[in-house]
Amino acid sequence: MTDVKGPAAVVQAIIGSRDTDDPEGGLRWLAPNSLDQGRPATGEDWRRKWAAMRAGCPDLEVITEQSVESGEWVANRYTIRGTHTGDLFGAAPTGERFEITGIDMVRVVDGLLVEHWACAAPLPSGG
């Protein structure tokens, strides 16, 4: 890859592609065989995950509040918000807006995401 980016830039490129509903653009920054939450993940696995996120919350926003990069790794603190209109990671839709916080760690090698770990507050159950 001629356009090698550091870990934080790779994560922002993936988020930008997801935000503009451009999965192919996001897949450009993923290693062919990466790990997501410790499980092997192919490009098709990531594509399905992103499509499910968009289906469960069409107006999903992920705002990076802080980002700390060290070598191959970047840690990010996010604010995540949107309207929960469909199944979202197993949570039944509430039809309500939500805002939660989350963190993740991503490892990037040669400009490609090879490993992703995330933890986020639970979605509100509605009311």
PDB file of C-alpha atoms in Angstrom:
ATOM      1  CA  MET A   1       0.000   0.000   0.000  1.00  0.00           C
ATOM      2  CA  THR A   2       1.578   3.275  -1.070  1.00  0.00           C
ATOM      3  CA  ASP A   3      -0.536   5.479   1.218  1.00  0.00           C
ATOM      4  CA  VAL A   4       0.471   4.053   4.625  1.00  0.00           C
ATOM      5  CA  LYS A   5      -1.192   5.845   7.543  1.00  0.00           C
ATOM      6  CA  GLY A   6      -0.689   5.655  11.285  1.00  0.00           C
ATOM      7  CA  PRO A   7      -3.193   3.925  13.568  1.00  0.00           C
ATOM      8  CA  ALA A   8      -5.265   7.018  14.451  1.00  0.00           C
ATOM      9  CA  ALA A   9      -5.551   8.081  10.796  1.00  0.00           C
ATOM     10  CA  VAL A  10      -6.594   4.550   9.757  1.00  0.00           C
ATOM     11  CA  VAL A  11      -9.351   4.485  12.394  1.00  0.00           C
ATOM     12  CA  GLN A  12     -10.617   7.907  11.300  1.00  0.00           C
ATOM     13  CA  ALA A  13     -10.614   6.783   7.645  1.00  0.00           C
ATOM     14  CA  ILE A  14     -12.695   3.711   8.553  1.00  0.00           C
ATOM     15  CA  ILE A  15     -15.145   5.800  10.624  1.00  0.00           C
ATOM     16  CA  GLY A  16     -15.419   8.326   7.797  1.00  0.00           C
ATOM     17  CA  SER A  17     -16.220   5.592   5.304  1.00  0.00           C
ATOM     18  CA  ARG A  18     -18.822   4.083   7.616  1.00  0.00           C
ATOM     19  CA  ASP A  19     -20.377   7.518   8.233  1.00  0.00           C
ATOM     20  CA  THR A  20     -20.779   8.100   4.485  1.00  0.00           C
ATOM     21  CA  ASP A  21     -22.136   4.559   3.952  1.00  0.00           C
ATOM     22  CA  ASP A  22     -19.065   3.590   1.915  1.00  0.00           C
ATOM     23  CA  PRO A  23     -18.135   0.111   3.164  1.00  0.00           C
ATOM     24  CA  GLU A  24     -15.677  -0.422   0.315  1.00  0.00           C
ATOM     25  CA  GLY A  25     -13.762   2.655   1.424  1.00  0.00           C
ATOM     26  CA  GLY A  26     -13.567   1.283   4.968  1.00  0.00           C
ATOM     27  CA  LEU A  27     -12.542  -2.175   3.822  1.00  0.00           C
ATOM     28  CA  ARG A  28      -9.529  -0.613   2.097  1.00  0.00           C
ATOM     29  CA  TRP A  29      -7.989  -0.097   5.568  1.00  0.00           C
ATOM     30  CA  LEU A  30      -8.539  -3.650   6.887  1.00  0.00           C
ATOM     31  CA  ALA A  31      -6.089  -6.527   6.730  1.00  0.00           C
ATOM     32  CA  PRO A  32      -7.592  -9.482   4.826  1.00  0.00           C
ATOM     33  CA  ASN A  33      -7.633 -11.500   8.047  1.00  0.00           C
ATOM     34  CA  SER A  34      -8.072  -9.300  11.095  1.00  0.00           C
ATOM     35  CA  LEU A  35      -9.363  -9.838  14.623  1.00  0.00           C
ATOM     36  CA  ASP A  36     -12.507  -8.179  15.986  1.00  0.00           C
ATOM     37  CA  GLN A  37     -12.988  -8.682  19.721  1.00  0.00           C
ATOM     38  CA  GLY A  38     -10.530 -11.592  19.548  1.00  0.00           C
ATOM     39  CA  ARG A  39     -12.378 -13.388  16.740  1.00  0.00           C
ATOM     40  CA  PRO A  40     -11.127 -13.775  13.176  1.00  0.00           C
ATOM     41  CA  ALA A  41     -12.894 -11.285  10.893  1.00  0.00           C
ATOM     42  CA  THR A  42     -12.866 -11.103   7.111  1.00  0.00           C
ATOM     43  CA  GLY A  43     -13.885  -8.121   5.027  1.00  0.00           C
ATOM     44  CA  GLU A  44     -17.324  -9.688   4.631  1.00  0.00           C
ATOM     45  CA  ASP A  45     -17.655  -9.975   8.426  1.00  0.00           C
ATOM     46  CA  TRP A  46     -16.872  -6.252   8.793  1.00  0.00           C
ATOM     47  CA  ARG A  47     -19.279  -5.378   5.961  1.00  0.00           C
ATOM     48  CA  ARG A  48     -22.092  -7.288   7.725  1.00  0.00           C
ATOM     49  CA  LYS A  49     -21.286  -5.633  11.074  1.00  0.00           C
ATOM     50  CA  TRP A  50     -21.377  -2.142   9.564  1.00  0.00           C
ATOM     51  CA  ALA A  51     -24.626  -2.893   7.673  1.00  0.00           C
ATOM     52  CA  ALA A  52     -26.230  -4.150  10.895  1.00  0.00           C
ATOM     53  CA  MET A  53     -25.141  -1.001  12.720  1.00  0.00           C
ATOM     54  CA  ARG A  54     -26.630   1.185   9.971  1.00  0.00           C
ATOM     55  CA  ALA A  55     -29.861  -0.864   9.951  1.00  0.00           C
ATOM     56  CA  GLY A  56     -30.248  -0.591  13.735  1.00  0.00           C
ATOM     57  CA  CYS A  57     -29.392   3.100  13.852  1.00  0.00           C
ATOM     58  CA  PRO A  58     -29.503   4.858  10.460  1.00  0.00           C
ATOM     59  CA  ASP A  59     -28.335   8.182  11.931  1.00  0.00           C
ATOM     60  CA  LEU A  60     -25.469   6.673  13.959  1.00  0.00           C
ATOM     61  CA  GLU A  61     -22.746   9.164  14.902  1.00  0.00           C
ATOM     62  CA  VAL A  62     -19.397   8.199  16.399  1.00  0.00           C
ATOM     63  CA  ILE A  63     -17.488  11.202  17.719  1.00  0.00           C
ATOM     64  CA  THR A  64     -13.873  10.617  18.722  1.00  0.00           C
ATOM     65  CA  GLU A  65     -13.337  12.611  21.923  1.00  0.00           C
ATOM     66  CA  GLN A  66      -9.722  11.580  22.561  1.00  0.00           C
ATOM     67  CA  SER A  67      -7.222   9.447  20.736  1.00  0.00           C
ATOM     68  CA  VAL A  68      -3.867   8.233  22.055  1.00  0.00           C
ATOM     69  CA  GLU A  69      -1.438   6.543  19.703  1.00  0.00           C
ATOM     70  CA  SER A  70       1.519   4.390  20.741  1.00  0.00           C
ATOM     71  CA  GLY A  71       3.432   2.379  18.144  1.00  0.00           C
ATOM     72  CA  GLU A  72       1.039   0.057  16.305  1.00  0.00           C
ATOM     73  CA  TRP A  73      -1.834   0.837  18.702  1.00  0.00           C
ATOM     74  CA  VAL A  74      -4.383   3.626  19.083  1.00  0.00           C
ATOM     75  CA  ALA A  75      -6.879   3.959  21.946  1.00  0.00           C
ATOM     76  CA  ASN A  76      -9.992   6.061  21.369  1.00  0.00           C
ATOM     77  CA  ARG A  77     -12.733   7.420  23.628  1.00  0.00           C
ATOM     78  CA  TYR A  78     -15.999   7.939  21.790  1.00  0.00           C
ATOM     79  CA  THR A  79     -19.420   9.439  22.184  1.00  0.00           C
ATOM     80  CA  ILE A  80     -21.892   7.344  20.209  1.00  0.00           C
ATOM     81  CA  ARG A  81     -25.377   8.647  19.455  1.00  0.00           C
ATOM     82  CA  GLY A  82     -28.318   8.136  17.178  1.00  0.00           C
ATOM     83  CA  THR A  83     -31.888   6.888  17.008  1.00  0.00           C
ATOM     84  CA  HIS A  84     -32.400   3.222  17.896  1.00  0.00           C
ATOM     85  CA  THR A  85     -34.882   2.134  15.205  1.00  0.00           C
ATOM     86  CA  GLY A  86     -33.834  -1.499  14.661  1.00  0.00           C
ATOM     87  CA  ASP A  87     -31.995  -4.381  16.281  1.00  0.00           C
ATOM     88  CA  LEU A  88     -28.616  -3.057  17.402  1.00  0.00           C
ATOM     89  CA  PHE A  89     -26.134  -5.639  18.694  1.00  0.00           C
ATOM     90  CA  GLY A  90     -29.034  -7.760  19.992  1.00  0.00           C
ATOM     91  CA  ALA A  91     -30.917  -4.890  21.672  1.00  0.00           C
ATOM     92  CA  ALA A  92     -34.541  -4.488  20.605  1.00  0.00           C
ATOM     93  CA  PRO A  93     -35.372  -1.111  19.044  1.00  0.00           C
ATOM     94  CA  THR A  94     -36.762   1.621  21.274  1.00  0.00           C
ATOM     95  CA  GLY A  95     -37.366   4.266  18.616  1.00  0.00           C
ATOM     96  CA  GLU A  96     -35.630   6.734  20.916  1.00  0.00           C
ATOM     97  CA  ARG A  97     -32.453   8.789  20.585  1.00  0.00           C
ATOM     98  CA  PHE A  98     -29.542   7.651  22.701  1.00  0.00           C
ATOM     99  CA  GLU A  99     -26.071   8.788  23.646  1.00  0.00           C
ATOM    100  CA  ILE A 100     -23.514   6.443  25.164  1.00  0.00           C
ATOM    101  CA  THR A 101     -19.759   6.418  25.632  1.00  0.00           C
ATOM    102  CA  GLY A 102     -17.258   3.811  24.548  1.00  0.00           C
ATOM    103  CA  ILE A 103     -13.592   3.073  24.150  1.00  0.00           C
ATOM    104  CA  ASP A 104     -11.662   0.925  21.755  1.00  0.00           C
ATOM    105  CA  MET A 105      -8.137  -0.133  20.973  1.00  0.00           C
ATOM    106  CA  VAL A 106      -6.996  -0.786  17.441  1.00  0.00           C
ATOM    107  CA  ARG A 107      -3.739  -2.226  16.187  1.00  0.00           C
ATOM    108  CA  VAL A 108      -2.535  -1.182  12.745  1.00  0.00           C
ATOM    109  CA  VAL A 109       0.322  -2.835  10.841  1.00  0.00           C
ATOM    110  CA  ASP A 110       1.565  -1.455   7.513  1.00  0.00           C
ATOM    111  CA  GLY A 111      -1.431   0.878   7.313  1.00  0.00           C
ATOM    112  CA  LEU A 112      -4.056  -1.852   7.841  1.00  0.00           C
ATOM    113  CA  LEU A 113      -6.238  -2.616  10.851  1.00  0.00           C
ATOM    114  CA  VAL A 114      -5.279  -6.056  12.145  1.00  0.00           C
ATOM    115  CA  GLU A 115      -6.941  -6.070  15.579  1.00  0.00           C
ATOM    116  CA  HIS A 116      -9.903  -4.288  17.226  1.00  0.00           C
ATOM    117  CA  TRP A 117     -11.177  -4.349  20.805  1.00  0.00           C
ATOM    118  CA  ALA A 118     -14.126  -2.256  22.040  1.00  0.00           C
ATOM    119  CA  CYS A 119     -16.192  -1.643  25.142  1.00  0.00           C
ATOM    120  CA  ALA A 120     -19.255   0.635  25.268  1.00  0.00           C
ATOM    121  CA  ALA A 121     -21.926   1.512  27.784  1.00  0.00           C
ATOM    122  CA  PRO A 122     -25.126  -0.470  27.295  1.00  0.00           C
ATOM    123  CA  LEU A 123     -27.849   1.006  25.156  1.00  0.00           C
ATOM    124  CA  PRO A 124     -30.727   2.544  27.146  1.00  0.00           C
ATOM    125  CA  SER A 125     -33.690   0.175  27.308  1.00  0.00           C
ATOM    126  CA  GLY A 126     -36.236   2.874  26.539  1.00  0.00           C
ATOM    127  CA  GLY A 127     -39.146   3.847  28.325  1.00  0.00           C
TER     128      GLY A 127
END
